[in-house]
Structures are given as structure tokens and as C-alpha cells.
Amino acid sequence: MSTLKCLVALGCALTIVMGCQQPLEEASTTANRYLYVSSGLCYSGPGITTFTAATASNLVYKINTATGVRESIIADFSAFPATAGDTPISIVNWDDENLVVFVRNVNAGSLQTLPKLGGDRNIFGTNPAMSTIISTAPKGMIKSSDGGLLMIRTGFIEKINSTGVRQNTPYVNSNLGATCGTANTYLTNMAISSTGRIITANGAASPNNRVISVPAAGASGSCSAGLAAPTAATYATDLVFDKANGKLIVAYAGATTAANVNSIHAYDFDESTGAISNDQVIYDANASPSTYNYLLFGISAMTLDEETNTLYVATAISNATTVVNYAIEKFSYDATKIGTANSEVLTRSGTVPFYNYGIDTKCISSMTVGTDPTEAAD
């Protein structure tokens, strides 16, 4: 065969093969990852924030975790169909398509499912049993290890199953035992351990300001362990559990920049006994800017993205006790540094806040990380 005929035959073969291939771009999809934020009434230590339901932003929105850009407002609780006085105080990443949000309104409120792409909100939870929960100042809530919800109300922890039915009355009683403090009426937030143990923060005055744990089963007098706050002048505002390393990360806040007040601590957690031990300071506003070139003060919310080892922290923008606004900081989290190089456990993502203050950050009451249903073709 001549050289020319060979080249023609080869060209035809390549054309046939390439014609059968599908462009990679047409088959490729990506799952977007977002930081979901509620900006309503928040707790950041006693007397630090003066926001009310009327002056808070009262929004739920999503921020792209890669770019730090707010991509959409999912719900505005200052506008219809919300009721005057509604403020979102806690959100949970419920499933691929929905958040669950607790909306407070003075001495009432509701649990609502909120589509991540926006749209109609629906009541979640069965009345009249839910009326007891929502009328006694609930604060934080978290998804339970069996797919339901755990929710704090004054002095108690309630459990709601995956279909919105209240379990027990309540799930964890306020009579936890002296180890957990003699006054348990001011629980602030929760975390869930790898085995489903409930870890919560008691925000009552010293000596009751402490972090406590109870068995997964709950019940009165079921305190497993308690650990006092690092100083009488500070209060635990939020906590996250690092399941991969068995570490409990607790944010504390108070009205000064004295040592251990506005700080983040890491603890070991014993799944068998519920004991909390080995206190390690991984951030302290007292050492800013000498050790830390950023300020965390009046921390109101945290969330740990375990897939990327990223910790998001909502903080006041100054150390003034009359907080004028909040921002969100993003940190890479390295548990291997705990106990050996504590100042290197958290590494700030940049020289400015990940998401800076604005009209939508008054104040940050809750954060969670998850995907949304969108599939974006490349």
C-alpha cells in the first residue's frame, strides 16, 4: 500500500474512534459545598450583644465555602410569609434538599423545613406536644445520631424523631445531678460524640458554668461528667465534636480580653465514661495580636466541616462589649497539633475575615456546612 493510502486509512480510523467518544464536559457534574448561616438573635456571652429580634438581620443564607461569596438569601424572616418578631436562632443541615430552622418569636416559635434552594417553608413537628418545647426559650439544636433532632429548652433537652414527633417528656431532665451543676436552667448549645453521647454547655453563673456530658439515652440524674469553665468570668457559647480524633472543641466568651475568657479550648473525650479532660487552649484573645494575628471575641457560633478539616467561627468585629456587628472567620484545623503546638491548631484562611460584616451578619446565631441539590455541568 502506498504511503498516501496508509495516511488516508489512518485518518479515517481516527475519525471513527473520536466520533464515538462523548465529551467529558457533558458527563461531568459537581456538588456545591456551602456554609449555611442564620443571622438572628444569638448568645455570645452574658451582656455582650444587644441585638433584638427587631434589629437582627433575620436571614438564612448560603456562602460558597471555596470563594467566601454569599450566593443567595434562602429566607428573610422580616418579610412575608414570616410574622412580625420572627428571628432564626438555629439551623440544622437536615438532608440534601432541606435545612431545619428554629424560628423564635418572643415566647413562641416554630420548627420549619427550609428548602436549600429557597421556596415554601413548612412546619416541622407535631402539635400540641411541640408547644411545650417552643414556649420555653429554646436555643441550640443538633441532628441526633439516629436522624432526629435534639433541642435545648430552658433546663431540658428535648428529642424529636425524624418525622417530627416528640420523644419522652422531656428527653433529658434538668435534674442532672451536682456534677453537672446545681442550676441547669441555662443550657446554651450541644454536640454529639461518636457514640451518640450528648455534650452540652451550661451557661449559668459560676460555679455552674461548665461543659457536661450525658449518655445517649438521656434521663434525669444522668450526668456522666462535668468540667468547669476555665475561669469564672467566661461562658461556653458553642461546641463541636471532632469524631475523627475524639476531640471536643469549645468556644468561650465573656466581657473582657483577660486570659481564658474569649477563647477556644480543645479537650479529650472518653466515649466510655463521658469524661472531659486534658484542657488545651487553642485560641485566646488575651494573646492577640502577639500570638494570634486576628481577634475572636464574643463568639456566637461555630461549625466544623469534618470533610475538609475546616472550622468556621462567628465573632464580633471588635472587643467592645456593645457589639455592633459580626464576621465569620475560616480556619484550617489540625488536631495533630493539639498539646504540642496549640497556636498552630487553627490557621486563618487569609488576612481578612472569610465573610466580613455587613447588613446580613447581625448577628450570627447558627452555622452548618452541607451541599445543595444543584448539579452544575462543567
GROMACS .gro file of C-alpha atoms in nm:
model
  378
    1MET     CA    1   0.000   0.000   0.000
    2SER     CA    2   0.133   0.343  -0.087
    3THR     CA    3   0.222   0.596   0.182
    4LEU     CA    4  -0.067   0.818   0.076
    5LYS     CA    5  -0.320   0.534   0.107
    6CYS     CA    6  -0.188   0.447   0.455
    7LEU     CA    7  -0.232   0.805   0.575
    8VAL     CA    8  -0.587   0.820   0.438
    9ALA     CA    9  -0.677   0.492   0.607
   10LEU     CA   10  -0.529   0.605   0.939
   11GLY     CA   11  -0.716   0.935   0.925
   12CYS     CA   12  -1.046   0.757   0.865
   13ALA     CA   13  -0.987   0.525   1.160
   14LEU     CA   14  -0.911   0.815   1.394
   15THR     CA   15  -1.224   0.994   1.278
   16ILE     CA   16  -1.439   0.690   1.357
   17VAL     CA   17  -1.285   0.643   1.704
   18MET     CA   18  -1.308   1.008   1.802
   19GLY     CA   19  -1.662   1.030   1.671
   20CYS     CA   20  -1.767   0.759   1.920
   21GLN     CA   21  -1.626   0.939   2.224
   22GLN     CA   22  -1.854   1.151   2.446
   23PRO     CA   23  -1.717   1.489   2.553
   24LEU     CA   24  -1.612   1.465   2.918
   25GLU     CA   25  -1.766   1.803   2.997
   26GLU     CA   26  -2.117   1.680   2.909
   27ALA     CA   27  -2.099   1.391   3.159
   28SER     CA   28  -1.933   1.575   3.447
   29THR     CA   29  -2.126   1.710   3.749
   30THR     CA   30  -2.013   1.877   4.069
   31ALA     CA   31  -2.176   1.906   4.412
   32ASN     CA   32  -2.154   2.257   4.551
   33ARG     CA   33  -2.049   2.292   4.917
   34TYR     CA   34  -2.188   2.578   5.122
   35LEU     CA   35  -2.175   2.737   5.464
   36TYR     CA   36  -2.537   2.792   5.567
   37VAL     CA   37  -2.582   3.083   5.807
   38SER     CA   38  -2.868   3.215   6.020
   39SER     CA   39  -2.843   3.575   6.139
   40GLY     CA   40  -3.094   3.626   6.418
   41LEU     CA   41  -3.089   3.654   6.795
   42CYS     CA   42  -2.769   3.497   6.926
   43TYR     CA   43  -2.590   3.417   7.251
   44SER     CA   44  -2.227   3.528   7.276
   45GLY     CA   45  -2.178   3.553   7.649
   46PRO     CA   46  -2.389   3.746   7.902
   47GLY     CA   47  -2.424   4.115   7.829
   48ILE     CA   48  -2.212   4.119   7.513
   49THR     CA   49  -2.465   4.158   7.235
   50THR     CA   50  -2.758   4.398   7.244
   51PHE     CA   51  -2.931   4.284   6.926
   52THR     CA   52  -3.304   4.221   6.944
   53ALA     CA   53  -3.539   4.043   6.707
   54ALA     CA   54  -3.616   4.386   6.561
   55THR     CA   55  -3.251   4.483   6.498
   56ALA     CA   56  -3.107   4.144   6.393
   57SER     CA   57  -3.072   4.066   6.021
   58ASN     CA   58  -3.319   3.775   6.048
   59LEU     CA   59  -3.188   3.597   5.739
   60VAL     CA   60  -3.082   3.249   5.636
   61TYR     CA   61  -2.832   3.243   5.350
   62LYS     CA   62  -2.558   3.036   5.194
   63ILE     CA   63  -2.193   3.119   5.134
   64ASN     CA   64  -1.973   2.933   4.887
   65THR     CA   65  -1.703   2.768   5.101
   66ALA     CA   66  -1.446   2.798   4.823
   67THR     CA   67  -1.495   3.166   4.737
   68GLY     CA   68  -1.644   3.321   5.052
   69VAL     CA   69  -1.918   3.477   4.837
   70ARG     CA   70  -2.279   3.479   4.953
   71GLU     CA   71  -2.466   3.319   4.665
   72SER     CA   72  -2.824   3.357   4.780
   73ILE     CA   73  -3.057   3.453   5.062
   74ILE     CA   74  -3.271   3.147   5.129
   75ALA     CA   75  -3.519   3.307   5.368
   76ASP     CA   76  -3.594   3.655   5.502
   77PHE     CA   77  -3.781   3.640   5.833
   78SER     CA   78  -3.851   4.012   5.826
   79ALA     CA   79  -4.076   3.970   5.524
   80PHE     CA   80  -4.385   3.770   5.427
   81PRO     CA   81  -4.469   3.489   5.499
   82ALA     CA   82  -4.290   3.546   5.831
   83THR     CA   83  -4.471   3.701   6.127
   84ALA     CA   84  -4.354   4.025   6.285
   85GLY     CA   85  -4.098   3.937   6.553
   86ASP     CA   86  -3.974   3.616   6.388
   87THR     CA   87  -3.599   3.556   6.420
   88PRO     CA   88  -3.399   3.245   6.318
   89ILE     CA   89  -3.188   3.124   6.612
   90SER     CA   90  -3.069   2.780   6.499
   91ILE     CA   91  -3.035   2.578   6.178
   92VAL     CA   92  -2.957   2.212   6.104
   93ASN     CA   93  -2.843   2.052   5.780
   94TRP     CA   94  -3.139   1.812   5.757
   95ASP     CA   95  -3.087   1.638   5.421
   96ASP     CA   96  -2.963   1.703   5.067
   97GLU     CA   97  -3.251   1.935   4.992
   98ASN     CA   98  -3.356   2.096   5.320
   99LEU     CA   99  -3.248   2.276   5.634
  100VAL     CA  100  -3.450   2.274   5.954
  101VAL     CA  101  -3.466   2.615   6.121
  102PHE     CA  102  -3.596   2.711   6.463
  103VAL     CA  103  -3.778   3.044   6.440
  104ARG     CA  104  -3.826   3.226   6.769
  105ASN     CA  105  -4.099   3.482   6.832
  106VAL     CA  106  -4.092   3.617   7.190
  107ASN     CA  107  -4.236   3.324   7.392
  108ALA     CA  108  -4.344   3.119   7.096
  109GLY     CA  109  -4.190   2.989   6.776
  110SER     CA  110  -4.184   2.707   6.528
  111LEU     CA  111  -3.965   2.447   6.364
  112GLN     CA  112  -3.969   2.483   5.986
  113THR     CA  113  -3.824   2.291   5.695
  114LEU     CA  114  -3.646   2.530   5.461
  115PRO     CA  115  -3.552   2.424   5.105
  116LYS     CA  116  -3.184   2.497   5.039
  117LEU     CA  117  -3.273   2.642   4.702
  118GLY     CA  118  -3.541   2.864   4.855
  119GLY     CA  119  -3.915   2.825   4.829
  120ASP     CA  120  -4.206   2.737   5.054
  121ARG     CA  121  -4.133   2.673   5.421
  122ASN     CA  122  -4.333   2.411   5.609
  123ILE     CA  123  -4.395   2.349   5.978
  124PHE     CA  124  -4.193   2.057   6.115
  125GLY     CA  125  -4.314   1.887   6.432
  126THR     CA  126  -4.641   1.768   6.579
  127ASN     CA  127  -4.859   1.991   6.795
  128PRO     CA  128  -4.975   2.018   7.071
  129ALA     CA  129  -4.668   1.841   7.219
  130MET     CA  130  -4.434   2.081   7.042
  131SER     CA  131  -4.595   2.382   7.208
  132THR     CA  132  -4.422   2.296   7.537
  133ILE     CA  133  -4.084   2.295   7.368
  134ILE     CA  134  -4.118   2.616   7.171
  135SER     CA  135  -4.262   2.821   7.458
  136THR     CA  136  -3.963   2.780   7.692
  137ALA     CA  137  -3.680   2.970   7.524
  138PRO     CA  138  -3.510   2.707   7.308
  139LYS     CA  139  -3.157   2.782   7.198
  140GLY     CA  140  -2.936   2.543   7.004
  141MET     CA  141  -3.042   2.227   6.826
  142ILE     CA  142  -2.849   1.950   6.656
  143LYS     CA  143  -2.924   1.644   6.447
  144SER     CA  144  -2.920   1.330   6.663
  145SER     CA  145  -2.720   1.021   6.573
  146ASP     CA  146  -3.040   0.835   6.475
  147GLY     CA  147  -3.164   1.102   6.235
  148GLY     CA  148  -3.389   1.302   6.465
  149LEU     CA  149  -3.337   1.637   6.637
  150LEU     CA  150  -3.210   1.727   6.982
  151MET     CA  151  -3.322   2.068   7.100
  152ILE     CA  152  -3.241   2.272   7.411
  153ARG     CA  153  -3.516   2.446   7.605
  154THR     CA  154  -3.499   2.607   7.949
  155GLY     CA  155  -3.332   2.345   8.167
  156PHE     CA  156  -3.411   2.048   7.947
  157ILE     CA  157  -3.308   1.871   7.627
  158GLU     CA  158  -3.587   1.754   7.401
  159LYS     CA  159  -3.574   1.493   7.127
  160ILE     CA  160  -3.786   1.496   6.814
  161ASN     CA  161  -3.775   1.197   6.579
  162SER     CA  162  -3.726   1.213   6.204
  163THR     CA  163  -4.099   1.264   6.143
  164GLY     CA  164  -4.134   1.547   6.394
  165VAL     CA  165  -4.279   1.357   6.691
  166ARG     CA  166  -4.161   1.446   7.042
  167GLN     CA  167  -3.984   1.163   7.226
  168ASN     CA  168  -4.029   1.127   7.603
  169THR     CA  169  -4.128   1.428   7.813
  170PRO     CA  170  -3.857   1.557   7.810
  171TYR     CA  171  -3.564   1.353   7.677
  172VAL     CA  172  -3.311   1.484   7.932
  173ASN     CA  173  -3.446   1.640   8.252
  174SER     CA  174  -3.298   1.942   8.426
  175ASN     CA  175  -3.222   1.732   8.735
  176LEU     CA  176  -2.889   1.605   8.606
  177GLY     CA  177  -2.701   1.583   8.935
  178ALA     CA  178  -2.450   1.808   9.108
  179THR     CA  179  -2.158   1.703   8.884
  180CYS     CA  180  -2.333   1.885   8.601
  181GLY     CA  181  -2.406   2.186   8.822
  182THR     CA  182  -2.677   2.267   9.071
  183ALA     CA  183  -2.855   2.503   8.829
  184ASN     CA  184  -2.919   2.362   8.482
  185THR     CA  185  -3.165   2.620   8.356
  186TYR     CA  186  -2.934   2.790   8.110
  187LEU     CA  187  -2.807   2.531   7.866
  188THR     CA  188  -2.671   2.700   7.554
  189ASN     CA  189  -2.568   2.452   7.286
  190MET     CA  190  -2.488   2.087   7.212
  191ALA     CA  191  -2.255   1.847   7.035
  192ILE     CA  192  -2.289   1.474   6.967
  193SER     CA  193  -2.000   1.232   7.026
  194SER     CA  194  -1.911   0.940   6.801
  195THR     CA  195  -2.125   0.702   7.009
  196GLY     CA  196  -2.417   0.942   7.039
  197ARG     CA  197  -2.342   1.090   7.380
  198ILE     CA  198  -2.487   1.436   7.433
  199ILE     CA  199  -2.240   1.707   7.532
  200THR     CA  200  -2.389   2.040   7.630
  201ALA     CA  201  -2.283   2.372   7.779
  202ASN     CA  202  -2.426   2.520   8.097
  203GLY     CA  203  -2.425   2.899   8.077
  204ALA     CA  204  -2.542   2.965   8.433
  205ALA     CA  205  -2.328   3.175   8.667
  206SER     CA  206  -2.019   3.029   8.833
  207PRO     CA  207  -1.982   2.761   8.966
  208ASN     CA  208  -2.241   2.624   8.724
  209ASN     CA  209  -2.074   2.749   8.405
  210ARG     CA  210  -1.938   2.420   8.276
  211VAL     CA  211  -1.939   2.168   7.994
  212ILE     CA  212  -2.129   1.849   8.074
  213SER     CA  213  -2.200   1.514   7.914
  214VAL     CA  214  -2.487   1.269   7.948
  215PRO     CA  215  -2.539   0.920   7.797
  216ALA     CA  216  -2.710   0.887   7.462
  217ALA     CA  217  -3.019   0.755   7.641
  218GLY     CA  218  -3.064   1.070   7.849
  219ALA     CA  219  -3.294   1.085   8.159
  220SER     CA  220  -3.299   1.259   8.497
  221GLY     CA  221  -2.988   1.235   8.711
  222SER     CA  222  -2.791   1.103   8.416
  223CYS     CA  223  -2.491   1.335   8.433
  224SER     CA  224  -2.183   1.145   8.324
  225ALA     CA  225  -1.923   1.415   8.374
  226GLY     CA  226  -1.880   1.788   8.412
  227LEU     CA  227  -1.588   2.021   8.362
  228ALA     CA  228  -1.582   2.377   8.494
  229ALA     CA  229  -1.520   2.668   8.257
  230PRO     CA  230  -1.154   2.780   8.252
  231THR     CA  231  -1.243   3.092   8.453
  232ALA     CA  232  -1.546   3.216   8.645
  233ALA     CA  233  -1.582   3.510   8.402
  234THR     CA  234  -1.636   3.303   8.086
  235TYR     CA  235  -1.924   3.101   7.944
  236ALA     CA  236  -1.939   2.829   7.681
  237THR     CA  237  -2.131   2.958   7.380
  238ASP     CA  238  -2.090   2.677   7.128
  239LEU     CA  239  -1.915   2.343   7.091
  240VAL     CA  240  -1.832   2.099   6.812
  241PHE     CA  241  -1.712   1.741   6.825
  242ASP     CA  242  -1.425   1.615   6.611
  243LYS     CA  243  -1.523   1.248   6.569
  244ALA     CA  244  -1.210   1.150   6.380
  245ASN     CA  245  -0.984   1.248   6.670
  246GLY     CA  246  -1.216   1.225   6.970
  247LYS     CA  247  -1.171   1.596   7.045
  248LEU     CA  248  -1.429   1.833   7.188
  249ILE     CA  249  -1.380   2.194   7.073
  250VAL     CA  250  -1.549   2.457   7.294
  251ALA     CA  251  -1.584   2.832   7.235
  252TYR     CA  252  -1.599   3.055   7.544
  253ALA     CA  253  -1.699   3.420   7.568
  254GLY     CA  254  -1.711   3.695   7.826
  255ALA     CA  255  -1.690   4.070   7.864
  256THR     CA  256  -1.309   4.110   7.883
  257THR     CA  257  -0.993   4.010   7.700
  258ALA     CA  258  -0.838   3.863   8.015
  259ALA     CA  259  -0.673   3.522   7.979
  260ASN     CA  260  -0.906   3.230   7.903
  261VAL     CA  261  -1.221   3.443   7.872
  262ASN     CA  262  -1.271   3.489   7.498
  263SER     CA  263  -1.104   3.166   7.396
  264ILE     CA  264  -1.133   2.829   7.224
  265HIS     CA  265  -1.033   2.514   7.410
  266ALA     CA  266  -0.981   2.155   7.296
  267TYR     CA  267  -1.049   1.856   7.524
  268ASP     CA  268  -1.013   1.480   7.513
  269PHE     CA  269  -1.343   1.293   7.538
  270ASP     CA  270  -1.384   0.942   7.679
  271GLU     CA  271  -1.666   0.766   7.495
  272SER     CA  272  -1.696   0.502   7.770
  273THR     CA  273  -1.734   0.732   8.068
  274GLY     CA  274  -1.819   1.067   7.912
  275ALA     CA  275  -1.523   1.225   8.093
  276ILE     CA  276  -1.389   1.553   7.955
  277SER     CA  277  -1.018   1.610   8.020
  278ASN     CA  278  -0.681   1.746   7.902
  279ASP     CA  279  -0.773   2.112   7.864
  280GLN     CA  280  -0.571   2.272   7.580
  281VAL     CA  281  -0.606   2.640   7.483
  282ILE     CA  282  -0.600   2.664   7.104
  283TYR     CA  283  -0.701   3.033   7.091
  284ASP     CA  284  -0.701   3.314   7.347
  285ALA     CA  285  -0.794   3.676   7.272
  286ASN     CA  286  -0.557   3.775   7.553
  287ALA     CA  287  -0.269   3.668   7.325
  288SER     CA  288  -0.386   3.876   7.028
  289PRO     CA  289  -0.202   4.017   6.839
  290SER     CA  290   0.121   3.885   6.993
  291THR     CA  291   0.049   3.517   6.921
  292TYR     CA  292  -0.263   3.536   6.706
  293ASN     CA  293  -0.285   3.798   6.434
  294TYR     CA  294  -0.665   3.803   6.448
  295LEU     CA  295  -0.927   3.872   6.715
  296LEU     CA  296  -1.207   3.637   6.822
  297PHE     CA  297  -1.438   3.800   7.073
  298GLY     CA  298  -1.793   3.716   7.178
  299ILE     CA  299  -1.800   3.401   6.966
  300SER     CA  300  -2.164   3.328   6.888
  301ALA     CA  301  -2.145   3.019   6.666
  302MET     CA  302  -1.903   2.757   6.531
  303THR     CA  303  -1.923   2.467   6.291
  304LEU     CA  304  -1.665   2.206   6.193
  305ASP     CA  305  -1.654   2.072   5.839
  306GLU     CA  306  -1.508   1.728   5.904
  307GLU     CA  307  -1.470   1.651   5.534
  308THR     CA  308  -1.222   1.934   5.485
  309ASN     CA  309  -1.098   1.985   5.847
  310THR     CA  310  -1.224   2.341   5.841
  311LEU     CA  311  -1.358   2.534   6.140
  312TYR     CA  312  -1.585   2.833   6.088
  313VAL     CA  313  -1.618   3.082   6.377
  314ALA     CA  314  -1.862   3.375   6.409
  315THR     CA  315  -1.703   3.661   6.601
  316ALA     CA  316  -1.770   4.021   6.695
  317ILE     CA  317  -1.565   4.264   6.487
  318SER     CA  318  -1.409   4.433   6.793
  319ASN     CA  319  -1.365   4.374   7.166
  320ALA     CA  320  -1.627   4.633   7.262
  321THR     CA  321  -1.893   4.476   7.481
  322THR     CA  322  -2.165   4.661   7.289
  323VAL     CA  323  -2.126   4.457   6.973
  324VAL     CA  324  -2.205   4.645   6.653
  325ASN     CA  325  -2.166   4.352   6.413
  326TYR     CA  326  -2.021   4.008   6.349
  327ALA     CA  327  -1.797   3.847   6.088
  328ILE     CA  328  -1.715   3.486   6.002
  329GLU     CA  329  -1.359   3.353   6.017
  330LYS     CA  330  -1.244   3.035   5.840
  331PHE     CA  331  -0.962   2.819   5.978
  332SER     CA  332  -0.789   2.503   5.869
  333TYR     CA  333  -0.800   2.272   6.170
  334ASP     CA  334  -0.509   2.040   6.254
  335ALA     CA  335  -0.585   1.813   6.552
  336THR     CA  336  -0.233   1.666   6.545
  337LYS     CA  337  -0.100   1.997   6.683
  338ILE     CA  338  -0.316   1.987   6.997
  339GLY     CA  339  -0.094   1.961   7.302
  340THR     CA  340   0.231   2.018   7.114
  341ALA     CA  341   0.185   2.339   6.912
  342ASN     CA  342  -0.152   2.480   7.021
  343SER     CA  343  -0.109   2.812   6.841
  344GLU     CA  344  -0.085   2.617   6.514
  345VAL     CA  345  -0.404   2.412   6.555
  346LEU     CA  346  -0.605   2.682   6.378
  347THR     CA  347  -0.465   2.854   6.070
  348ARG     CA  348  -0.660   3.153   5.942
  349SER     CA  349  -0.760   3.130   5.576
  350GLY     CA  350  -0.643   3.480   5.487
  351THR     CA  351  -0.553   3.824   5.617
  352VAL     CA  352  -0.914   3.941   5.627
  353PRO     CA  353  -1.229   3.767   5.753
  354PHE     CA  354  -1.364   3.488   5.533
  355TYR     CA  355  -1.701   3.665   5.532
  356ASN     CA  356  -1.689   4.022   5.656
  357TYR     CA  357  -1.955   4.212   5.844
  358GLY     CA  358  -2.250   4.370   5.670
  359ILE     CA  359  -2.626   4.412   5.686
  360ASP     CA  360  -2.667   4.032   5.689
  361THR     CA  361  -2.445   3.949   5.989
  362LYS     CA  362  -2.643   4.096   6.282
  363CYS     CA  363  -2.585   3.859   6.449
  364ILE     CA  364  -2.466   3.509   6.355
  365SER     CA  365  -2.684   3.271   6.556
  366SER     CA  366  -2.601   2.938   6.387
  367MET     CA  367  -2.394   2.786   6.105
  368THR     CA  368  -2.377   2.448   5.932
  369VAL     CA  369  -2.196   2.310   5.627
  370GLY     CA  370  -2.353   2.098   5.354
  371THR     CA  371  -2.422   2.059   4.986
  372ASP     CA  372  -2.731   2.164   4.796
  373PRO     CA  373  -2.933   1.982   4.527
  374THR     CA  374  -2.777   2.176   4.240
  375GLU     CA  375  -2.572   1.979   3.988
  376ALA     CA  376  -2.368   2.218   3.778
  377ALA     CA  377  -2.237   2.085   3.448
  378ASP     CA  378  -1.881   2.192   3.366
   0.00000   0.00000   0.00000
